[in-house]
Amino acid sequence: MYLTQNPVLQHELLANLRRPRAFLLLFAYVALLGGVVLLAWPQERVLDMAQPQAAKRLVGLFFLGQYLLASLMAPSFAAGAITGEKERLSLEQLLASPMRPGAIVFGKLLASLTHLAVLMISSLPIVMLCLPLGGVSPYEVLGAYVAMTSSVALFGMISLWASSYFGRTVSALVVSYLMILPLALVGVTVWNTLERLGPLRLTIATTVVPVACFAGCVVLWEAARRRLLYPPDLGAGGQDAIDLETEGEDAVGLYIDRDAFPDKLFAPPKRTDFLPEGANPIYDKEMRSEIFSGGTLMLRVVIQISMVLAIPLMAWGLYLQPQHAPWYIAYVLLFNMLCGPVFSAGSVASERERQTLDLLLTTLITPWQILWGKLLAGLRVSTVLTSFLMWPVLLACLMPLYWTESAWNLVTMAGYFLIVALSCVTTSLTGLLCSTLYSKTSTSLMATYLAIITLYLAPLAARYFADTFYQGTAAAGLVTAAGAVSPFIAAFALPLDIESSGSAGQVAGQPVLFFAHCVWAVAYNLALLGLLVWLFKARWRVAD
């Protein structure tokens, strides 16, 4: 029942692999990896096989890109496996069948990983083309694939575990990414660190990594199986409103008190009096009833995980080695990338899913009020949560270490705040636009993530690629100029003049990239705002 006679596995495989998007994704995946290899292919007519550094860089870049792509795609396949059943109100029928909960979890997991396996196997011919260049043995390729396959399997199980604990796909996606991205970055760091220890890295990749990932999968599989065996949210369908006071009685760890500061900044208490004259009813509804109607479990998990990850990075990047302050700002931007779109990507799409959008558009509330109410509510929650990670930066500004060396350091810190503020606006506006265009919240969120990743991370990847293979050429200079689109590059472009532990920590920076990013971000957000105003100006454009 687990493998050969598993109807869940058979149904998921037939439903997923026969869809047109499966073939489009396969084409895009292979085309992207093939394009990277083609652009990075050595241009010399004669290759020095005794020093195959170019071939090593090429294969390393290929596996790095494939590993990060597979890690980012794993939650998109597995995070909605069980929450999708809840949202379609079909989980009860599935649990009432003769199938065991363990077989259901195993079928969902294997179906999700099969699609990723097809993508990774399809890349084998590309990497085989690189082997004749020398520098990389088939055993290293085998070890890389074993480690990558094991890691992706663990990431898929993490996403499926989150899918069993949350009622909505959006919540499962956010928590999955927040848990997977740190693990993926640790994996990349360890792999690159052990590059000079070839035999040791190969041994760890083929023994330690698979065993550790398998153990993690077993633990999470058991937790998901028990969750389905005694489901506390049976019948909710991910749509029932949850009383936050009742939820707080059973909360473990962080507790959100809507009447206390600073919790009321992002989760104000429910209104017990009449709405003031001239107030925006959409904004009031979104803030007090809509955003957290499904409970605060996702929010509490996100806050606790982000704070735990921030503490060591904050201590290292802001206080012990302050010349590395941009790395902490990069972490804050990454957090905003994950959590910022969540509160805007479902603002309009959720109305369509509940079939209440048409009713809302026929009321006396103007489209202008609907637009600003939805936008400001999501922006407020996103900004407040992100600012929780920025207060250590404000505290660092009070340290003499930053302003005694050079007064311009305080200007740099102000630039960090401006970059993060623009990022909050960008993620919220992008999420609201996708929510207006798409009919499902999960689809809207994935489209938002794709747009944000393209804007924020694609310039980073292009700059790393150009510096590695086209250093000193006109193409590298063009890529550097285009990198101003990314706030990560803008944060690292700001200068710092700090001396720590007797060693100079001066960072010259490229302020022109910072100003270029600010101009681009303002222009991009104004364009999105103009498009949203045009869409909401006529009610029929956003109707079902």
mmCIF file of N, CA and C in Angstrom, residues 77-158:
data_model
loop_
_atom_site.group_PDB
_atom_site.id
_atom_site.type_symbol
_atom_site.label_atom_id
_atom_site.label_comp_id
_atom_site.label_asym_id
_atom_site.label_seq_id
_atom_site.Cartn_x
_atom_site.Cartn_y
_atom_site.Cartn_z
ATOM 1 N N PHE A 77 6.332 22.312 -4.697
ATOM 2 C CA PHE A 77 5.709 21.034 -5.016
ATOM 3 C C PHE A 77 5.094 20.359 -3.792
ATOM 4 N N ALA A 78 5.717 20.522 -2.625
ATOM 5 C CA ALA A 78 5.290 19.741 -1.454
ATOM 6 C C ALA A 78 4.489 20.535 -0.435
ATOM 7 N N ALA A 79 4.658 21.853 -0.360
ATOM 8 C CA ALA A 79 4.007 22.630 0.701
ATOM 9 C C ALA A 79 2.498 22.665 0.562
ATOM 10 N N GLY A 80 1.978 22.440 -0.622
ATOM 11 C CA GLY A 80 0.527 22.437 -0.810
ATOM 12 C C GLY A 80 -0.075 21.057 -0.932
ATOM 13 N N ALA A 81 0.708 20.024 -0.636
ATOM 14 C CA ALA A 81 0.210 18.653 -0.831
ATOM 15 C C ALA A 81 -0.953 18.330 0.091
ATOM 16 N N ILE A 82 -0.852 18.711 1.360
ATOM 17 C CA ILE A 82 -1.915 18.414 2.328
ATOM 18 C C ILE A 82 -2.817 19.625 2.543
ATOM 19 N N THR A 83 -2.246 20.821 2.570
ATOM 20 C CA THR A 83 -3.088 22.003 2.717
ATOM 21 C C THR A 83 -4.036 22.151 1.523
ATOM 22 N N GLY A 84 -3.605 21.687 0.343
ATOM 23 C CA GLY A 84 -4.510 21.701 -0.807
ATOM 24 C C GLY A 84 -5.732 20.836 -0.580
ATOM 25 N N GLU A 85 -5.531 19.676 0.061
ATOM 26 C CA GLU A 85 -6.675 18.820 0.395
ATOM 27 C C GLU A 85 -7.596 19.534 1.393
ATOM 28 N N LYS A 86 -7.014 20.257 2.347
ATOM 29 C CA LYS A 86 -7.833 20.988 3.311
ATOM 30 C C LYS A 86 -8.621 22.101 2.640
ATOM 31 N N GLU A 87 -7.982 22.817 1.743
ATOM 32 C CA GLU A 87 -8.666 23.923 1.067
ATOM 33 C C GLU A 87 -9.738 23.433 0.112
ATOM 34 N N ARG A 88 -9.557 22.253 -0.464
ATOM 35 C CA ARG A 88 -10.579 21.682 -1.354
ATOM 36 C C ARG A 88 -11.629 20.889 -0.588
ATOM 37 N N LEU A 89 -11.491 20.829 0.745
ATOM 38 C CA LEU A 89 -12.426 20.107 1.620
ATOM 39 C C LEU A 89 -12.496 18.621 1.264
ATOM 40 N N SER A 90 -11.368 18.067 0.851
ATOM 41 C CA SER A 90 -11.325 16.646 0.496
ATOM 42 C C SER A 90 -10.464 15.831 1.462
ATOM 43 N N LEU A 91 -9.884 16.465 2.477
ATOM 44 C CA LEU A 91 -9.034 15.736 3.410
ATOM 45 C C LEU A 91 -9.836 14.734 4.224
ATOM 46 N N GLU A 92 -11.068 15.091 4.597
ATOM 47 C CA GLU A 92 -11.890 14.173 5.386
ATOM 48 C C GLU A 92 -12.154 12.874 4.625
ATOM 49 N N GLN A 93 -12.456 12.999 3.338
ATOM 50 C CA GLN A 93 -12.696 11.801 2.524
ATOM 51 C C GLN A 93 -11.429 10.963 2.403
ATOM 52 N N LEU A 94 -10.293 11.623 2.282
ATOM 53 C CA LEU A 94 -9.038 10.895 2.161
ATOM 54 C C LEU A 94 -8.706 10.150 3.446
ATOM 55 N N LEU A 95 -8.928 10.794 4.599
ATOM 56 C CA LEU A 95 -8.644 10.144 5.871
ATOM 57 C C LEU A 95 -9.649 9.045 6.191
ATOM 58 N N ALA A 96 -10.854 9.150 5.624
ATOM 59 C CA ALA A 96 -11.871 8.123 5.860
ATOM 60 C C ALA A 96 -11.677 6.887 4.987
ATOM 61 N N SER A 97 -10.734 6.948 4.039
ATOM 62 C CA SER A 97 -10.463 5.805 3.171
ATOM 63 C C SER A 97 -9.666 4.751 3.936
ATOM 64 N N PRO A 98 -9.548 3.557 3.382
ATOM 65 C CA PRO A 98 -8.776 2.499 4.073
ATOM 66 C C PRO A 98 -7.276 2.764 4.132
ATOM 67 N N MET A 99 -6.816 3.801 3.479
ATOM 68 C CA MET A 99 -5.375 4.068 3.464
ATOM 69 C C MET A 99 -4.895 4.517 4.840
ATOM 70 N N ARG A 100 -3.691 4.092 5.189
ATOM 71 C CA ARG A 100 -3.075 4.515 6.430
ATOM 72 C C ARG A 100 -2.512 5.926 6.282
ATOM 73 N N PRO A 101 -2.501 6.708 7.356
ATOM 74 C CA PRO A 101 -1.921 8.055 7.272
ATOM 75 C C PRO A 101 -0.469 8.046 6.795
ATOM 76 N N GLY A 102 0.297 7.037 7.210
ATOM 77 C CA GLY A 102 1.685 6.954 6.759
ATOM 78 C C GLY A 102 1.791 6.761 5.262
ATOM 79 N N ALA A 103 0.875 5.977 4.683
ATOM 80 C CA ALA A 103 0.882 5.769 3.240
ATOM 81 C C ALA A 103 0.484 7.041 2.500
ATOM 82 N N ILE A 104 -0.428 7.811 3.089
ATOM 83 C CA ILE A 104 -0.824 9.083 2.471
ATOM 84 C C ILE A 104 0.357 10.038 2.432
ATOM 85 N N VAL A 105 1.058 10.164 3.560
ATOM 86 C CA VAL A 105 2.218 11.060 3.622
ATOM 87 C C VAL A 105 3.302 10.585 2.666
ATOM 88 N N PHE A 106 3.547 9.278 2.631
ATOM 89 C CA PHE A 106 4.585 8.746 1.756
ATOM 90 C C PHE A 106 4.226 8.978 0.289
ATOM 91 N N GLY A 107 2.966 8.785 -0.063
ATOM 92 C CA GLY A 107 2.547 9.007 -1.443
ATOM 93 C C GLY A 107 2.677 10.460 -1.857
ATOM 94 N N LYS A 108 2.278 11.370 -0.965
ATOM 95 C CA LYS A 108 2.408 12.795 -1.263
ATOM 96 C C LYS A 108 3.880 13.187 -1.418
ATOM 97 N N LEU A 109 4.718 12.666 -0.537
ATOM 98 C CA LEU A 109 6.138 12.999 -0.587
ATOM 99 C C LEU A 109 6.786 12.480 -1.857
ATOM 100 N N LEU A 110 6.555 11.215 -2.167
ATOM 101 C CA LEU A 110 7.190 10.613 -3.341
ATOM 102 C C LEU A 110 6.713 11.274 -4.627
ATOM 103 N N ALA A 111 5.428 11.640 -4.675
ATOM 104 C CA ALA A 111 4.917 12.322 -5.867
ATOM 105 C C ALA A 111 5.554 13.692 -6.038
ATOM 106 N N SER A 112 5.759 14.387 -4.921
ATOM 107 C CA SER A 112 6.392 15.706 -5.004
ATOM 108 C C SER A 112 7.846 15.598 -5.424
ATOM 109 N N LEU A 113 8.542 14.590 -4.889
ATOM 110 C CA LEU A 113 9.966 14.446 -5.203
ATOM 111 C C LEU A 113 10.198 13.882 -6.599
ATOM 112 N N THR A 114 9.226 13.156 -7.145
ATOM 113 C CA THR A 114 9.402 12.572 -8.475
ATOM 114 C C THR A 114 9.600 13.654 -9.523
ATOM 115 N N HIS A 115 8.813 14.727 -9.402
ATOM 116 C CA HIS A 115 8.955 15.806 -10.376
ATOM 117 C C HIS A 115 10.338 16.446 -10.275
ATOM 118 N N LEU A 116 10.818 16.661 -9.066
ATOM 119 C CA LEU A 116 12.158 17.210 -8.888
ATOM 120 C C LEU A 116 13.223 16.246 -9.389
ATOM 121 N N ALA A 117 12.980 14.941 -9.183
ATOM 122 C CA ALA A 117 13.943 13.945 -9.665
ATOM 123 C C ALA A 117 14.042 13.969 -11.186
ATOM 124 N N VAL A 118 12.907 14.145 -11.845
ATOM 125 C CA VAL A 118 12.919 14.234 -13.310
ATOM 126 C C VAL A 118 13.757 15.427 -13.763
ATOM 127 N N LEU A 119 13.608 16.549 -13.053
ATOM 128 C CA LEU A 119 14.382 17.737 -13.422
ATOM 129 C C LEU A 119 15.878 17.511 -13.218
ATOM 130 N N MET A 120 16.252 16.918 -12.089
ATOM 131 C CA MET A 120 17.679 16.714 -11.819
ATOM 132 C C MET A 120 18.293 15.686 -12.754
ATOM 133 N N ILE A 121 17.554 14.630 -13.072
ATOM 134 C CA ILE A 121 18.082 13.618 -13.998
ATOM 135 C C ILE A 121 18.249 14.193 -15.397
ATOM 136 N N SER A 122 17.330 15.103 -15.774
ATOM 137 C CA SER A 122 17.416 15.692 -17.114
ATOM 138 C C SER A 122 18.659 16.562 -17.288
ATOM 139 N N SER A 123 19.274 16.965 -16.175
ATOM 140 C CA SER A 123 20.482 17.789 -16.274
ATOM 141 C C SER A 123 21.755 16.956 -16.411
ATOM 142 N N LEU A 124 21.660 15.639 -16.298
ATOM 143 C CA LEU A 124 22.851 14.793 -16.397
ATOM 144 C C LEU A 124 23.600 14.941 -17.724
ATOM 145 N N PRO A 125 22.913 14.967 -18.882
ATOM 146 C CA PRO A 125 23.673 15.140 -20.140
ATOM 147 C C PRO A 125 24.483 16.429 -20.183
ATOM 148 N N ILE A 126 23.982 17.480 -19.512
ATOM 149 C CA ILE A 126 24.708 18.756 -19.532
ATOM 150 C C ILE A 126 26.003 18.645 -18.746
ATOM 151 N N VAL A 127 25.924 18.018 -17.550
ATOM 152 C CA VAL A 127 27.134 17.912 -16.741
ATOM 153 C C VAL A 127 28.117 16.931 -17.360
ATOM 154 N N MET A 128 27.629 15.957 -18.115
ATOM 155 C CA MET A 128 28.538 15.024 -18.771
ATOM 156 C C MET A 128 29.356 15.705 -19.865
ATOM 157 N N LEU A 129 28.782 16.770 -20.430
ATOM 158 C CA LEU A 129 29.552 17.512 -21.434
ATOM 159 C C LEU A 129 30.765 18.206 -20.829
ATOM 160 N N CYS A 130 30.694 18.469 -19.516
ATOM 161 C CA CYS A 130 31.790 19.187 -18.863
ATOM 162 C C CYS A 130 32.920 18.257 -18.429
ATOM 163 N N LEU A 131 32.672 16.960 -18.326
ATOM 164 C CA LEU A 131 33.702 16.041 -17.846
ATOM 165 C C LEU A 131 34.936 15.984 -18.746
ATOM 166 N N PRO A 132 34.789 16.026 -20.099
ATOM 167 C CA PRO A 132 36.012 15.982 -20.929
ATOM 168 C C PRO A 132 36.931 17.182 -20.733
ATOM 169 N N LEU A 133 36.443 18.261 -20.090
ATOM 170 C CA LEU A 133 37.317 19.414 -19.856
ATOM 171 C C LEU A 133 38.359 19.127 -18.797
ATOM 172 N N GLY A 134 38.154 18.073 -18.004
ATOM 173 C CA GLY A 134 39.113 17.702 -16.979
ATOM 174 C C GLY A 134 38.864 18.424 -15.678
ATOM 175 N N GLY A 135 39.595 17.986 -14.649
ATOM 176 C CA GLY A 135 39.496 18.638 -13.355
ATOM 177 C C GLY A 135 38.437 18.071 -12.437
ATOM 178 N N VAL A 136 37.483 17.318 -12.982
ATOM 179 C CA VAL A 136 36.386 16.759 -12.189
ATOM 180 C C VAL A 136 36.240 15.299 -12.575
ATOM 181 N N SER A 137 36.231 14.433 -11.556
ATOM 182 C CA SER A 137 36.096 13.001 -11.810
ATOM 183 C C SER A 137 34.628 12.589 -11.745
ATOM 184 N N PRO A 138 34.274 11.464 -12.357
ATOM 185 C CA PRO A 138 32.893 10.985 -12.262
ATOM 186 C C PRO A 138 32.470 10.705 -10.820
ATOM 187 N N TYR A 139 33.410 10.347 -9.957
ATOM 188 C CA TYR A 139 33.056 10.091 -8.564
ATOM 189 C C TYR A 139 32.610 11.383 -7.851
ATOM 190 N N GLU A 140 33.247 12.502 -8.204
ATOM 191 C CA GLU A 140 32.825 13.779 -7.625
ATOM 192 C C GLU A 140 31.433 14.157 -8.112
ATOM 193 N N VAL A 141 31.148 13.885 -9.371
ATOM 194 C CA VAL A 141 29.800 14.153 -9.895
ATOM 195 C C VAL A 141 28.783 13.272 -9.182
ATOM 196 N N LEU A 142 29.122 12.004 -8.976
ATOM 197 C CA LEU A 142 28.223 11.095 -8.259
ATOM 198 C C LEU A 142 27.996 11.571 -6.828
ATOM 199 N N GLY A 143 29.070 11.982 -6.145
ATOM 200 C CA GLY A 143 28.920 12.467 -4.779
ATOM 201 C C GLY A 143 28.064 13.720 -4.708
ATOM 202 N N ALA A 144 28.242 14.618 -5.677
ATOM 203 C CA ALA A 144 27.430 15.841 -5.687
ATOM 204 C C ALA A 144 25.957 15.519 -5.890
ATOM 205 N N TYR A 145 25.657 14.585 -6.785
ATOM 206 C CA TYR A 145 24.257 14.217 -7.028
ATOM 207 C C TYR A 145 23.660 13.501 -5.813
ATOM 208 N N VAL A 146 24.442 12.666 -5.144
ATOM 209 C CA VAL A 146 23.926 11.974 -3.952
ATOM 210 C C VAL A 146 23.594 12.987 -2.855
ATOM 211 N N ALA A 147 24.519 13.911 -2.604
ATOM 212 C CA ALA A 147 24.279 14.917 -1.578
ATOM 213 C C ALA A 147 23.113 15.826 -1.950
ATOM 214 N N MET A 148 23.030 16.217 -3.216
ATOM 215 C CA MET A 148 21.949 17.095 -3.647
ATOM 216 C C MET A 148 20.595 16.395 -3.572
ATOM 217 N N THR A 149 20.542 15.145 -4.005
ATOM 218 C CA THR A 149 19.285 14.395 -3.945
ATOM 219 C C THR A 149 18.823 14.195 -2.499
ATOM 220 N N SER A 150 19.754 13.890 -1.609
ATOM 221 C CA SER A 150 19.395 13.698 -0.201
ATOM 222 C C SER A 150 18.884 14.996 0.415
ATOM 223 N N SER A 151 19.553 16.099 0.114
ATOM 224 C CA SER A 151 19.139 17.387 0.668
ATOM 225 C C SER A 151 17.769 17.789 0.157
ATOM 226 N N VAL A 152 17.532 17.624 -1.133
ATOM 227 C CA VAL A 152 16.239 17.996 -1.704
ATOM 228 C C VAL A 152 15.121 17.121 -1.136
ATOM 229 N N ALA A 153 15.426 15.842 -0.891
ATOM 230 C CA ALA A 153 14.426 14.972 -0.258
ATOM 231 C C ALA A 153 14.077 15.478 1.136
ATOM 232 N N LEU A 154 15.070 15.914 1.904
ATOM 233 C CA LEU A 154 14.809 16.481 3.222
ATOM 234 C C LEU A 154 13.998 17.765 3.113
ATOM 235 N N PHE A 155 14.314 18.607 2.149
ATOM 236 C CA PHE A 155 13.568 19.850 1.967
ATOM 237 C C PHE A 155 12.107 19.563 1.596
ATOM 238 N N GLY A 156 11.903 18.548 0.760
ATOM 239 C CA GLY A 156 10.537 18.174 0.427
ATOM 240 C C GLY A 156 9.770 17.667 1.632
ATOM 241 N N MET A 157 10.443 16.911 2.507
ATOM 242 C CA MET A 157 9.785 16.401 3.713
ATOM 243 C C MET A 157 9.495 17.531 4.689
ATOM 244 N N ILE A 158 10.376 18.511 4.779
ATOM 245 C CA ILE A 158 10.110 19.684 5.623
ATOM 246 C C ILE A 158 8.858 20.406 5.131
#
